[in-house]
Coordinates of C-alpha atoms and ligand atoms in Angstrom, one line a residue:
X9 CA 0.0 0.0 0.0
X10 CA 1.2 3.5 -1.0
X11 CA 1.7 5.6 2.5
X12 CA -0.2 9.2 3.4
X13 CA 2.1 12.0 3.9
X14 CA 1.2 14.4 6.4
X15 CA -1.6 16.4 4.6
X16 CA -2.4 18.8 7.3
X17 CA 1.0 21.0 6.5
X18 CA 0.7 23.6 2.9
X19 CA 3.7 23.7 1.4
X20 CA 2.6 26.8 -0.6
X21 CA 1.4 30.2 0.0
X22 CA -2.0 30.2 -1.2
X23 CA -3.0 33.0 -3.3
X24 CA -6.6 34.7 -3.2
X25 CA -8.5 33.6 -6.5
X26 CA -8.6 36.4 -8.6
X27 CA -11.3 35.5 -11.5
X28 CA -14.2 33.7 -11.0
X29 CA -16.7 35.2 -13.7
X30 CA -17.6 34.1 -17.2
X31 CA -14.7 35.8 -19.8
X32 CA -16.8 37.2 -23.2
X33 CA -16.0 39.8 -25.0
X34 CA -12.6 40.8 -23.3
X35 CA -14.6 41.4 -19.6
X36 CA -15.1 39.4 -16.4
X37 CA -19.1 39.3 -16.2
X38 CA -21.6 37.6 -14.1
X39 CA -23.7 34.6 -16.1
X40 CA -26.6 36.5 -16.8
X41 CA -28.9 34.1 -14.3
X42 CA -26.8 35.3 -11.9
X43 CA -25.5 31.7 -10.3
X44 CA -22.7 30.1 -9.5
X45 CA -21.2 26.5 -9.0
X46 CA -18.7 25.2 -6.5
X47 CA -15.8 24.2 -7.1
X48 CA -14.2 22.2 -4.5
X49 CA -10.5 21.3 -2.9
X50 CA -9.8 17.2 -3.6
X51 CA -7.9 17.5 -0.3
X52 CA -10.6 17.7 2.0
X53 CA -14.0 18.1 -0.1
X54 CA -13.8 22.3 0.8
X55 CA -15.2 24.9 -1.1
X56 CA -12.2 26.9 -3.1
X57 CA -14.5 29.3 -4.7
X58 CA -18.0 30.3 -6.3
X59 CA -18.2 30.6 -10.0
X60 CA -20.2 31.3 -12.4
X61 CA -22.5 29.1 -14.2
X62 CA -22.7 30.2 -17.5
X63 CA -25.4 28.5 -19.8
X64 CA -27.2 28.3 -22.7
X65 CA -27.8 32.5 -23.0
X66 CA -24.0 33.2 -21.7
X67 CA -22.7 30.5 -25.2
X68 CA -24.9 32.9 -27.2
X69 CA -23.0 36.1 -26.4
X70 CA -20.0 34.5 -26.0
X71 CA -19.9 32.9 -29.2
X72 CA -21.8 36.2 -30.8
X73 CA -18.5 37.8 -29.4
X74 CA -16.0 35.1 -31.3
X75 CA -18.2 35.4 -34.4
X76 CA -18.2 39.5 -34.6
X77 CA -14.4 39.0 -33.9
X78 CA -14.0 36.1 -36.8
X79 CA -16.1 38.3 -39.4
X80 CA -14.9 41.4 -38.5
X81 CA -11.8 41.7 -36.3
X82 CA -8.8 42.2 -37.1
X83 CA -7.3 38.8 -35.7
X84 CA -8.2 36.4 -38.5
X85 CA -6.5 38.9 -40.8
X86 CA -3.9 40.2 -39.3
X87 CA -0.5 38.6 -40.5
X88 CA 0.6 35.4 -38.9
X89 CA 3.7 37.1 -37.8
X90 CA 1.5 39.5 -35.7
X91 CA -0.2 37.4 -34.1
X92 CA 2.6 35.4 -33.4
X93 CA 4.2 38.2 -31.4
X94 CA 1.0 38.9 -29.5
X95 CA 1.6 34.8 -28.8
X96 CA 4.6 34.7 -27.8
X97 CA 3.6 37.9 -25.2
X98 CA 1.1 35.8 -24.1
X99 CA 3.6 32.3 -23.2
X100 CA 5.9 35.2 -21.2
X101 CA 3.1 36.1 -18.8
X102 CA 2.3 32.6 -17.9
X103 CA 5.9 32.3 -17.8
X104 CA 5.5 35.2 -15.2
X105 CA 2.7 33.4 -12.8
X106 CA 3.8 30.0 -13.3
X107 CA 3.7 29.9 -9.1
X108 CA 0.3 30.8 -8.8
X109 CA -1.2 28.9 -11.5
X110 CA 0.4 25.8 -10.7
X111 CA -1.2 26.2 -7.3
X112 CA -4.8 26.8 -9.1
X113 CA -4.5 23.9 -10.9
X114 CA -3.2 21.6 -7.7
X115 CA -6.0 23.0 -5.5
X116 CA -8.6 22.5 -8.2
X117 CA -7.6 19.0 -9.6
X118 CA -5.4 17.5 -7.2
X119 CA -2.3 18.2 -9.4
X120 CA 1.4 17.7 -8.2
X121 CA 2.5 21.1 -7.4
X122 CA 5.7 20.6 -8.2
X123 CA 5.3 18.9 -11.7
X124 CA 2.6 21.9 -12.2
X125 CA 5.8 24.4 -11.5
X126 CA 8.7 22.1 -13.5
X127 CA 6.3 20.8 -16.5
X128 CA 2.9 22.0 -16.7
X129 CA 2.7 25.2 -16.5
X130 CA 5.9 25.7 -18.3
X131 CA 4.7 23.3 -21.3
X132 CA 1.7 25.6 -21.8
X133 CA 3.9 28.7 -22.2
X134 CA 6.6 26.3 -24.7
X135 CA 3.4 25.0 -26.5
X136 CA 2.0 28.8 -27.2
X137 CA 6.0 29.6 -28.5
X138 CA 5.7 26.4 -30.6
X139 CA 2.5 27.8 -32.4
X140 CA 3.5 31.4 -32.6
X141 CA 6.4 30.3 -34.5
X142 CA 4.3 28.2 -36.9
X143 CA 1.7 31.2 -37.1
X144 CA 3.2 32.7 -40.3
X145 CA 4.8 29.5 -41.7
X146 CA 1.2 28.8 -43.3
X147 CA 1.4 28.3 -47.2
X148 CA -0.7 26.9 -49.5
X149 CA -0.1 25.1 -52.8
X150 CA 0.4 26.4 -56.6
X151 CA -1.1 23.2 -58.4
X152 CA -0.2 22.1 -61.9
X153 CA -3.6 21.3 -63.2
X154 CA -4.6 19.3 -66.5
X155 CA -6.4 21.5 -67.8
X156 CA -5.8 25.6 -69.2
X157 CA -6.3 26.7 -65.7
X158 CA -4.0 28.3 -62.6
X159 CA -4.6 27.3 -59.9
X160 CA -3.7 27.8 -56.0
X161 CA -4.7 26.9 -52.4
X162 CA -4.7 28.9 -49.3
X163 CA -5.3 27.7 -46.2
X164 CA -7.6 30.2 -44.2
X165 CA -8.9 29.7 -40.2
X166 CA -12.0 27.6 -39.8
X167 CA -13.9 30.4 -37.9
X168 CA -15.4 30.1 -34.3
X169 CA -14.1 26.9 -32.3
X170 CA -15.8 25.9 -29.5
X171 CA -13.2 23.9 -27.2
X172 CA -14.7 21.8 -24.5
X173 CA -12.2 20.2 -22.0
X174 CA -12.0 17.8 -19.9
X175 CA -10.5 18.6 -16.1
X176 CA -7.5 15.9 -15.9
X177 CA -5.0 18.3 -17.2
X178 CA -6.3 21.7 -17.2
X179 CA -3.7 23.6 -18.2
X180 CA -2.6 21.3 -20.9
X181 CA -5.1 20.8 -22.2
X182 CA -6.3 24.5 -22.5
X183 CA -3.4 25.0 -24.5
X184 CA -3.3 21.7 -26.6
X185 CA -6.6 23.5 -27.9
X186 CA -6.3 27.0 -27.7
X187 CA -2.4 27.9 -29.3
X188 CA -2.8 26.1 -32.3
X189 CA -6.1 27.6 -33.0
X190 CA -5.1 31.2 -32.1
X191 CA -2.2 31.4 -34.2
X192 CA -4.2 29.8 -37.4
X193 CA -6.5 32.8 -37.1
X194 CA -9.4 31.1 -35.2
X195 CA -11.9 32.5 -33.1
X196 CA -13.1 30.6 -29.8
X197 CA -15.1 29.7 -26.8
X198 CA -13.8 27.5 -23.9
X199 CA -15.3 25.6 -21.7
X200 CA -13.3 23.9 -19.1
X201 CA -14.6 21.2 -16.9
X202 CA -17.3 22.2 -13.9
X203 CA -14.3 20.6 -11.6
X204 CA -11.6 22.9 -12.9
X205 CA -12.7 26.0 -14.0
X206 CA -10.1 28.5 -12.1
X207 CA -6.9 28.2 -14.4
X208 CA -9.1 29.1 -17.9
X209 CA -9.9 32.4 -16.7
X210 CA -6.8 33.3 -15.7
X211 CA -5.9 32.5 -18.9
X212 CA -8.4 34.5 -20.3
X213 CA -7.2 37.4 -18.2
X214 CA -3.7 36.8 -19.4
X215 CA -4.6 36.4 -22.9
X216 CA -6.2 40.2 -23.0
X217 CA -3.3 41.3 -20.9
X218 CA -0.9 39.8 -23.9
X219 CA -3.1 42.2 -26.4
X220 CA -5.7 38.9 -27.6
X221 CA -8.3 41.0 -29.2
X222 CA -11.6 41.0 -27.6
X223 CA -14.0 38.4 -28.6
X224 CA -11.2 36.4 -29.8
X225 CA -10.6 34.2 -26.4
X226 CA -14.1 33.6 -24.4
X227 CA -13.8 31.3 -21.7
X228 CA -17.5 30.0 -20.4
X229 CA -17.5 27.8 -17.0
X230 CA -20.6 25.6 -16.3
X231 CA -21.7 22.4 -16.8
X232 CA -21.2 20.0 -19.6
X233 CA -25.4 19.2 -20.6
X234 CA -26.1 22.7 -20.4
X235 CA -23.2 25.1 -21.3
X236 CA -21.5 22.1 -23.3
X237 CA -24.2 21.1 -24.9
X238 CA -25.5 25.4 -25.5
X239 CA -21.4 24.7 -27.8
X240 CA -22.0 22.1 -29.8
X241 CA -25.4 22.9 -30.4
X242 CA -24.8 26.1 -31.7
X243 CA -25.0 27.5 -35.5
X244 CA -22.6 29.5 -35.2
X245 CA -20.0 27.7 -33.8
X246 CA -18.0 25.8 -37.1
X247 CA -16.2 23.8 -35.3
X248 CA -16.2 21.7 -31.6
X249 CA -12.7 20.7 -30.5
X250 CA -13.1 17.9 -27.9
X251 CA -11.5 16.2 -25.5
X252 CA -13.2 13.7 -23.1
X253 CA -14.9 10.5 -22.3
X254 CA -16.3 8.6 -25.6
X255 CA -19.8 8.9 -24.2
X256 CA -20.2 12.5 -24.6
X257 CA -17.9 11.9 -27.6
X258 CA -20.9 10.4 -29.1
X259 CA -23.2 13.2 -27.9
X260 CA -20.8 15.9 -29.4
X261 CA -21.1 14.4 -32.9
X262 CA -24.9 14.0 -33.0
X263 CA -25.0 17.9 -31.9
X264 CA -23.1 18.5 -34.6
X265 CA -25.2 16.2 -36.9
X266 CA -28.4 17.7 -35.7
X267 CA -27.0 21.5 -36.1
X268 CA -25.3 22.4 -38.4
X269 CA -22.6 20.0 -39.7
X270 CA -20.0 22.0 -38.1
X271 CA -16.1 19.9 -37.9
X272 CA -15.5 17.9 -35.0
X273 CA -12.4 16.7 -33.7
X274 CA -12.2 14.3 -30.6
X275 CA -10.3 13.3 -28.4
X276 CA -11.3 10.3 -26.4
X277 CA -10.7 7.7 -23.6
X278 CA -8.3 4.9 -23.5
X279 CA -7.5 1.3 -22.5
X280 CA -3.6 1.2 -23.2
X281 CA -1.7 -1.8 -23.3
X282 CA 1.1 -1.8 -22.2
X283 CA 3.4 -4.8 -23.3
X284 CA 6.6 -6.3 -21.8
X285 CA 8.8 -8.8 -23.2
X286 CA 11.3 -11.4 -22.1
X287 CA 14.4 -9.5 -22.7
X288 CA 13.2 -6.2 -21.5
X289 CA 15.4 -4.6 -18.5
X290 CA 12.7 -5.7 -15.4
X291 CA 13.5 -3.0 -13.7
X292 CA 13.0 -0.3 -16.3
X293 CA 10.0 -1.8 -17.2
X294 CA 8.8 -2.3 -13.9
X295 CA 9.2 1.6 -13.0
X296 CA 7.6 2.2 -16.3
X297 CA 4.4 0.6 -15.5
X298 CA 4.3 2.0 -12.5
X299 CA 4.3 5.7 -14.1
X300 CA 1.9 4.0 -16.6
X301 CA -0.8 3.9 -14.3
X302 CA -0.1 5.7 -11.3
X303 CA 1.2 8.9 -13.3
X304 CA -1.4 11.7 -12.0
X305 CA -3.1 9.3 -9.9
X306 CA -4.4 7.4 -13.4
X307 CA -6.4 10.4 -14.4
X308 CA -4.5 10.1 -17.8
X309 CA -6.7 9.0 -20.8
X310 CA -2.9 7.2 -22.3
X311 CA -2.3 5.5 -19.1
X312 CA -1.1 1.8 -19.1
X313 CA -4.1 0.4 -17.3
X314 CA -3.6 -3.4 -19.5
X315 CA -0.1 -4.5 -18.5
X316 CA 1.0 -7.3 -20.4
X317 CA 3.8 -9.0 -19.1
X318 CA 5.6 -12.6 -20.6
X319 CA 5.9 -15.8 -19.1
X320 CA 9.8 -15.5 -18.2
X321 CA 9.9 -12.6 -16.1
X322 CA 6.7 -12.4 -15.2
X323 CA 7.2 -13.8 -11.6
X324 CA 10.1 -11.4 -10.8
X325 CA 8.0 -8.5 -12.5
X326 CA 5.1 -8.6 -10.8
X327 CA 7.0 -8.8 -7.2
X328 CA 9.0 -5.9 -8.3
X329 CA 5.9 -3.8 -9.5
X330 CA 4.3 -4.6 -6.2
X331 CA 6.8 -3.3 -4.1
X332 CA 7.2 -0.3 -6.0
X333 CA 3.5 0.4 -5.7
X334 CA 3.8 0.0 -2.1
X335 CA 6.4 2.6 -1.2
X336 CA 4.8 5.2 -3.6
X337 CA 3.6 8.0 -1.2
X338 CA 0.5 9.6 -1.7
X339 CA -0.5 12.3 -0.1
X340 CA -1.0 16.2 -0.2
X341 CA -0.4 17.0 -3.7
X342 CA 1.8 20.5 -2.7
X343 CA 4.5 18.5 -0.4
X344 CA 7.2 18.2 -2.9
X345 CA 7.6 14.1 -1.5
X346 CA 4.4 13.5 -3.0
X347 CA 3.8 10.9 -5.8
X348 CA 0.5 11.7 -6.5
X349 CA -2.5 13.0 -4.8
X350 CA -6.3 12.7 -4.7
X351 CA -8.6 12.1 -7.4
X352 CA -10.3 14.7 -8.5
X353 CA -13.4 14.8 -6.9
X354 CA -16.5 12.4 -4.7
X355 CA -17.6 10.7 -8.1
X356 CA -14.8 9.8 -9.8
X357 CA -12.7 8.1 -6.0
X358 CA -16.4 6.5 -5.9
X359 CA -16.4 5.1 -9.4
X360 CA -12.9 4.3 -9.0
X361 CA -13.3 2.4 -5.6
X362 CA -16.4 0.9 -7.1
X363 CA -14.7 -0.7 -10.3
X364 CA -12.3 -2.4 -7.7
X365 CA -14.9 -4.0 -5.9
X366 CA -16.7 -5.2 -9.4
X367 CA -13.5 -6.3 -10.4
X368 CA -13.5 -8.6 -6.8
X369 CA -16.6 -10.1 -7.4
X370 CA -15.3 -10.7 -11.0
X371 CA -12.9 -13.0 -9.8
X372 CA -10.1 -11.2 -9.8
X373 CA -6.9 -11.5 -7.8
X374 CA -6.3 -7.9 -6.0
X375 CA -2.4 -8.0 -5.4
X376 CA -2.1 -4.5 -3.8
X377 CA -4.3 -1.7 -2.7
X378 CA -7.6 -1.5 -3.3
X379 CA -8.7 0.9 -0.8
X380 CA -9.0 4.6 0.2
X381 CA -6.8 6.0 2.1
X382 CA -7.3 8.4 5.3
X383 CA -10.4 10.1 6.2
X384 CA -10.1 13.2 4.9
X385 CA -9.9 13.9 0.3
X386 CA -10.4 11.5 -2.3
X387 CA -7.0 9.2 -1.5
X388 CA -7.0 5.9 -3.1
X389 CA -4.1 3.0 -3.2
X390 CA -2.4 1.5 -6.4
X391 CA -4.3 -0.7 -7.1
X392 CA -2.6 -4.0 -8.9
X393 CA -4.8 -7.0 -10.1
X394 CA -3.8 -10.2 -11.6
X395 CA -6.2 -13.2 -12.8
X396 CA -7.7 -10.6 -15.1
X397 CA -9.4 -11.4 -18.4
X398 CA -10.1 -9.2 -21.6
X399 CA -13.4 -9.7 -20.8
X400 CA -13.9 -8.0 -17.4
X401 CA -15.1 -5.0 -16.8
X402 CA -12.1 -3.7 -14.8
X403 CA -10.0 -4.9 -18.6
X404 CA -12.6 -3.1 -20.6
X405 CA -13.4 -0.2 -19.1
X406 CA -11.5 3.2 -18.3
X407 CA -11.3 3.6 -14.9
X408 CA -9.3 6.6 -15.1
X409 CA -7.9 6.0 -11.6
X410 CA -4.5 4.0 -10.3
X411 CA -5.7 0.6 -11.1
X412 CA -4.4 -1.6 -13.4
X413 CA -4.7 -5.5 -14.7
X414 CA -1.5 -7.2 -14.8
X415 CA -1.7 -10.5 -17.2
X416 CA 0.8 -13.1 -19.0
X417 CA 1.4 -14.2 -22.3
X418 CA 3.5 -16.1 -24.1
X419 CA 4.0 -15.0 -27.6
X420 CA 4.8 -12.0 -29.8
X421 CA 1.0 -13.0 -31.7
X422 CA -0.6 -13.2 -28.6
X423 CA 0.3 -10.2 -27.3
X424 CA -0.6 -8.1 -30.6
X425 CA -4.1 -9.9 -30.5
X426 CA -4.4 -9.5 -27.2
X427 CA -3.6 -5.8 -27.0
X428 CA -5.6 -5.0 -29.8
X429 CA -9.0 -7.0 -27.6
X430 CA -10.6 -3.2 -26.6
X431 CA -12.6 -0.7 -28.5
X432 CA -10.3 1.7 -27.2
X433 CA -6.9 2.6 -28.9
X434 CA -4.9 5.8 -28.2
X435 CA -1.6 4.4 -27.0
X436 CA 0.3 1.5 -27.0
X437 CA 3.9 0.7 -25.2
X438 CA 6.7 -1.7 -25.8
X439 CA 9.5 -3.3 -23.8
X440 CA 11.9 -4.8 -25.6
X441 CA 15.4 -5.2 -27.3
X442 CA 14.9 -7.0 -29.9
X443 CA 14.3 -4.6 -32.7
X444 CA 12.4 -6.8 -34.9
X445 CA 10.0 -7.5 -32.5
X446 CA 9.4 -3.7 -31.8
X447 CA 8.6 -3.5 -35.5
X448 CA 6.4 -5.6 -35.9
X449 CA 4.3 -5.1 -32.7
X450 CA 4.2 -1.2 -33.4
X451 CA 3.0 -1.9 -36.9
X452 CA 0.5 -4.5 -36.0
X453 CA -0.8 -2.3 -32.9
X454 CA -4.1 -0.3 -33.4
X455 CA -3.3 2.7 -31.3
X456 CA -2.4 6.2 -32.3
X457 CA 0.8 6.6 -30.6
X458 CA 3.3 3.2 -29.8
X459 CA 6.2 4.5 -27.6
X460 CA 9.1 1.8 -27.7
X461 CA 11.3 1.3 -24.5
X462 CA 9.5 4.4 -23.0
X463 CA 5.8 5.6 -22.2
X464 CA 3.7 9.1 -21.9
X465 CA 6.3 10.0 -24.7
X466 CA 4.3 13.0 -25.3
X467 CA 6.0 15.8 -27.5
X468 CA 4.5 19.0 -28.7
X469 CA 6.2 18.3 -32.4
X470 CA 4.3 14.6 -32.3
X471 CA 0.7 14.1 -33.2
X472 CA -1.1 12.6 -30.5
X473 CA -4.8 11.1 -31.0
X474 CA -6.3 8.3 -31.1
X475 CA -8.1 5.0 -32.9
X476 CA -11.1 3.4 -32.6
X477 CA -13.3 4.9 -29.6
X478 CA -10.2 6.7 -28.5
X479 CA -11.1 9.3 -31.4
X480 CA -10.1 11.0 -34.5
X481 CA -8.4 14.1 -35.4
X482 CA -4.5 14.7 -33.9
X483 CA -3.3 17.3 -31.2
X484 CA 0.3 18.5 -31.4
X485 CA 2.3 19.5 -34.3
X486 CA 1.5 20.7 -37.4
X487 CA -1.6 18.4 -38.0
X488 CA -3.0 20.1 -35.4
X489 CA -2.4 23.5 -36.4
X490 CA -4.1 22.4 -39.9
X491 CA -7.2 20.9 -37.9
X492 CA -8.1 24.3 -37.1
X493 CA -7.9 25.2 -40.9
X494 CA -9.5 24.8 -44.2
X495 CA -8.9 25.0 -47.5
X496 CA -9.5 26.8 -50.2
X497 CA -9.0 26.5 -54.3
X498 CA -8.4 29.4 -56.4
X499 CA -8.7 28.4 -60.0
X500 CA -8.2 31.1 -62.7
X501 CA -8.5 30.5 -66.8
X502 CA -5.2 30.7 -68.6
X503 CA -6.4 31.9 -72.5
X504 CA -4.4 30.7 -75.3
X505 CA -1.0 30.3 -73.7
X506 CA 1.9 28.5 -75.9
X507 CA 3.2 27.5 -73.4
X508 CA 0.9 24.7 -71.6
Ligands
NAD26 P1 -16.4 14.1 -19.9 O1 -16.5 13.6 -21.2 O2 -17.3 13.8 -18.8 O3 -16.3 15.7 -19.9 C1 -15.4 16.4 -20.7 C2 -16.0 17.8 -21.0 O4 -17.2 17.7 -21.7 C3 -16.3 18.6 -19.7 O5 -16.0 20.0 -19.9 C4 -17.8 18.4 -19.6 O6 -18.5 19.5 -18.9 C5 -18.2 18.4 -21.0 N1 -19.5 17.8 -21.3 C6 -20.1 16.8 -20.6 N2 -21.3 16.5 -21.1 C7 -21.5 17.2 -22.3 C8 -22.4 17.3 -23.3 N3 -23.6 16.6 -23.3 N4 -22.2 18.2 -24.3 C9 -21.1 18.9 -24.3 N5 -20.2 18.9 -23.4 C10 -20.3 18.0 -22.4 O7 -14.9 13.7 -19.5 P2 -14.1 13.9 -18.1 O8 -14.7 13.0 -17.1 O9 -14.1 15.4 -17.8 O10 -12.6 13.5 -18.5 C11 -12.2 12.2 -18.5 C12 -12.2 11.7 -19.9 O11 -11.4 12.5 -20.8 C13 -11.6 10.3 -20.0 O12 -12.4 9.5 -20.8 C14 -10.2 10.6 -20.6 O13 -9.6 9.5 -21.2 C15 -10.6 11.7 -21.6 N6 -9.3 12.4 -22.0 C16 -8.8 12.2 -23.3 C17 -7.6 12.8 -23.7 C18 -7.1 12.6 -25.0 O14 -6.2 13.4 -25.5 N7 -7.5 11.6 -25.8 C19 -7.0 13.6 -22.8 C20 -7.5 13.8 -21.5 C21 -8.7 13.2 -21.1

C-alpha cells in the first residue's frame, strides 16, 4: 500500500483567487442568471471558490462575441507574424505566474505542485512559443492542373471553435486546444470542466493582458449538458474541439449532426496496453508501469491500465511492481515528496473504488491496494490486479484511476491480438530489445501513438490522437495547427498560352 504523507501542513502560500466570472467579449461578467457553482478542494471536499454558471444564454454572447471577432476583427486577418508576437507575449506572462497557477490547478484537480511548477505550466507557455512560431509558416499550394487553368490553395482559419475540455490536465489541455487555433486565425469559446474551472480564466485574463483581441478568447464555466451542450449545439459555432470520455464523444457528434454539420475533432478515452517482453530490462519496465498507471493518480486518458507481461519474467516482475507500488507516497499534492495526490473529486474516487470491488466479485486477484486511504480527500491505493481477463469490466473499461490488470502471455502474436481485444486505442507501449519484435508489434498495434522502450512520450512536435473509440483528429504539431484550418482552391482561366 502506498503511504499518506502528512496532509495537514501547505507547502505553498496560497493565493486569493482572482477570476471567477464568465470571460466574453474581453470582460469578467456575471452569467446572466446570476448563479454560481462550487468548485471544490480534492484534499478535503472544501469549497475553493464560487463561480459562475454560465449556460445556454452566456454561449450565445460569448460565441456572438468570437463570431463579430471572426467576421470582423482584425485577428483572422492580421498577418501570422502579428499574431505570433502577441503569442509569444502571451507564453511570457504565464511564464511570469507559473507559481500561482500551478497552485490553481493543484488546489482544483489534485495536481502535483511541483510537476505543475517544472512541466505544466511551463509546457503551456513552450506550447503557445511552438504555435507562434508556426503562425506565419502557413502556405498553401500552386497546383499544376490538367487543364488551361492556374490554380492555388490557401489555407484560411476555420472560424469560431468551441473547445470543450476535460478537467485531468487543465492547463494542458487549455493550450493543446487553444495555441494552435489562435495562431491559425481562429476565433473561440472554452469551456473547461465544472471541476476545474479557475486556471481558464486566468488565462483569459492573461490572454487580453498579452493584447488577444476581444471576442477572440471567451472562456464560459458551467456544466457540460447545459453550457457544453448550449457549444455544440450552436450554428454558429463551425467547429467543436473535444477532449473527453467517448460517451459524450458520441453526444458531441450528433449535436453537430443535428445543427449544423460544423467539424469535430475528438479526443477520447483509453485502454492502453502496455506490453513487456522477455528481454526487456525488469527493472525499467517495472518503474515504467508503475508511471503508466499511477502517473497523475491514473487520471491520464494514455495510461497503461492493460499490463501485459511474458511468461519468463513475469514472476520477478510482478514482485518488483508490487513493491514499488507499495512505497509510492501519496498524499497532499503540494508537499514536494508527494507521488501523486487525490482524485479529483467524490464521483470519480467512488467510481474508482467501485470498479475495484466489481473487479473482486469478478474474480479477480487484488495483489495490492484497493482501498481509500485516510479520512479526509479523495486518496486511493495503487491498485494492482492479476487473474484478469479481456473480458472484465475492470479490462474493458476506463477507470481513469491507479488501477491496473497485470496478465501473462507467451508469444509475440498473442500479445498483438491481445492488446488490440478493446474498442479503445490511443496508446500502446513496448518493452523490448529486440528490434524486430518492436517493429512488428508497433506496426500490428491499433493505437495512435506506440512509444518503444519508453511511455507518456508526449511531445508538442508529435501528433497525438487516437483510434477506434479513442477518437479521430491529432493534437500537437502541425496536424494540429491544420485541424483548425480549411482549404481553399483558387482556380483562374489561362487563355491561349503557348506555353501549356
Ligand atoms: P467528460 O466527457 O465527462 O467531460 C469532458 C467535458 O465535456 C467537460 O467539460 C464536460 O463538462 C463536457 N460535457 C459533458 N457532457 C457534455 C455534453 N452533453 N455536451 C457537451 N459537453 C459536455 O470527461 P471527463 O470526465 O471530464 O474527462 C475524462 C475523460 O477525458 C476520459 O475518458 C479521458 O480518457 C478523456 N481524456 C482524453 C484525452 C485525449 O487526449 N485523448 C486527454 C484527456 C482526457
Amino acid at each position: 500500500m502506498g503511504s499518506q504523507s502528512d496532509s495537514s501542513t501547505t507547502f505553498a502560500k496560497m493565493p486569493t483567487i482572482k477570476f471567477t466570472k464568465l470571460f466574453i467579449d474581453g470582460e469578467f461578467v456575471h452569467a446572466l442568471s446570476g448563479k454560481t457553482f462550487e468548485t471544490i478542494d480534492p484534499r478535503n471536499g472544501e469549497v475553493i471558490a464560487k463561480v459562475a454558471k454560465g449556460d445556454k444564454e452566456d454561449v450565445d454572447l460569448a460565441v456572438k462575441a468570437a463570431r463579430v471577432a471572426f467576421d470582423h476583427g482584425p485577428w483572422p486577418r492580421l498577418p501570422g507574424s502579428e499574431r505570433g508576437k502577441i503569442i509569444m507575449k502571451f507564453a511570457d506572462l504565464i511564464d511570469q505566474n507559473t507559481e500561482e497557477l500551478a497552485i490553481l490547478d493543484s488546489l482544483d484537480a489534485g495536481k502535483l505542485l511541483s510537476e505543475g511548477k517544472s512541466m505544466g505550466i511551463p509546457g503551456a507557455a513552450e506550447l503557445l512559443r511552438y504555435y507562434a512560431g508556426a503562425a506565419d509558416k502557413v502556405h498553401g499550394q500552386v497546383l499544376k492542373m490538367s487543364s488551361p487553368l492556374q490554380a492555388y490553395t490557401l489555407l484560411e482559419p476555420i472560424g469560431v471553435v468551441g473547445h470543450i475540455i476535460p478537467w485531468n490536465f487543465p492547463t494542458s489541455l487549455f493550450f493543446t486546444k487553444v495555441s494552435p487555433a489562435l495562431a491559425a486565425g481562429c476565433t473561440m469559446v472554452v469551456k473547461p470542466a465544472e471541476q476545474t474551472p479557475l486556471s481558464a480564466l486566468y488565462y483569459a485574463h492573461l490572454a487580453k493582458l498579452a493584447g488577444v483581441p476581444d471576442g477572440v478568447l471567451n472562456v464560459v464555466t458551467g456544466f457540460g449538458h447545459t453550457a457544453g451542450a448550449a457549444i455544440s449545439h450552436h450554428m454558429d459555432v463551425d467547429m467543436v474541439s473535444f477532449t473527453g470520455s467517448a460517451e459524450v464523444g458520441r453526444e458531441i457528434m450528433k449535436a453537430a449532426a443535428s445543427s449544423n454539420l460544423k467539424h469535430v475533432s475528438l479526443e477520447l478515452g483509453g485502454k492502453s496496453p502496455l506490453i513487456v517482453f522477455d528481454d526487456a530490462d525488469v527493472d525499467l519496465a517495472s518503474d515504467l508501469a508503475l508511471l503508466g498507471f499511477c502517473f497523475n493518480k491514473g487520471e491520464v486518458c494514455a495510461a497503461s491500465t492493460r499490463l501485459y507481461v511474458q511468461e519468463g519474467i513475469y514472476d520477478e516482475f510482478e514482485k518488483k511492481l508490487v513493491e514499488k507500488a507499495k512505497a509510492l507516497v501519496i498524499g497532499d499534492p503540494f508537499d514536494p515528496q508527494v507521488r501523486y495526490g487525490p482524485q479529483v473529486d467524490k464521483v470519480q474516487f467512488d467510481k474508482i473504488l467501485s470498479y475495484i470491488e466489481h473487479g473482486k466479485r469478478e474474480g479477480a486477484t487484488l495483489l495490492t491496494g484497493g482501498k481509500p486511504i485516510g479520512e479526509k480527500g479523495y486518496y486511493i491505493e495503487p491498485t494492482i490486479f492479476t487473474n484478469v481477463k479481456e473480458d472484465m469490466m475492470i479490462v474493458k473499461d476506463e477507470i481513469f484511476g491507479p488501477v491496473v490488470g497485470l496478465m501473462k502471455f507467451k508469444t509475440v502474436e498473442e500479445a498483438i491480438q491481445r492488446a488490440n481485444d478493446s474498442k479503445y486505442g490511443l496508446a500502446a507501449g513496448i518493452m523490448t530489445k529486440d528490434l524486430n519484435v518492436a517493429n512488428t508489434v508497433s506496426r500490428s498495434v491499433r493505437a495512435g501513438s506506440v512509444w518503444i522502450n519508453c511511455y507518456f512520450a508526449i511531445d508538442k512536435d508529435c501528433p497525438f490522437g487516437g483510434y477506434k473509440m479513442s477518437g479521430f483528429g491529432r493534437d500537437f504539431g502541425l496536424d494540429a495547427l491544420h485541424k483548425y484550418m480549411q482549404l481553399k482552391s483558387v482556380v483562374t482561366p489561362i487563355y491561349n498560352s503557348p506555353w501549356l
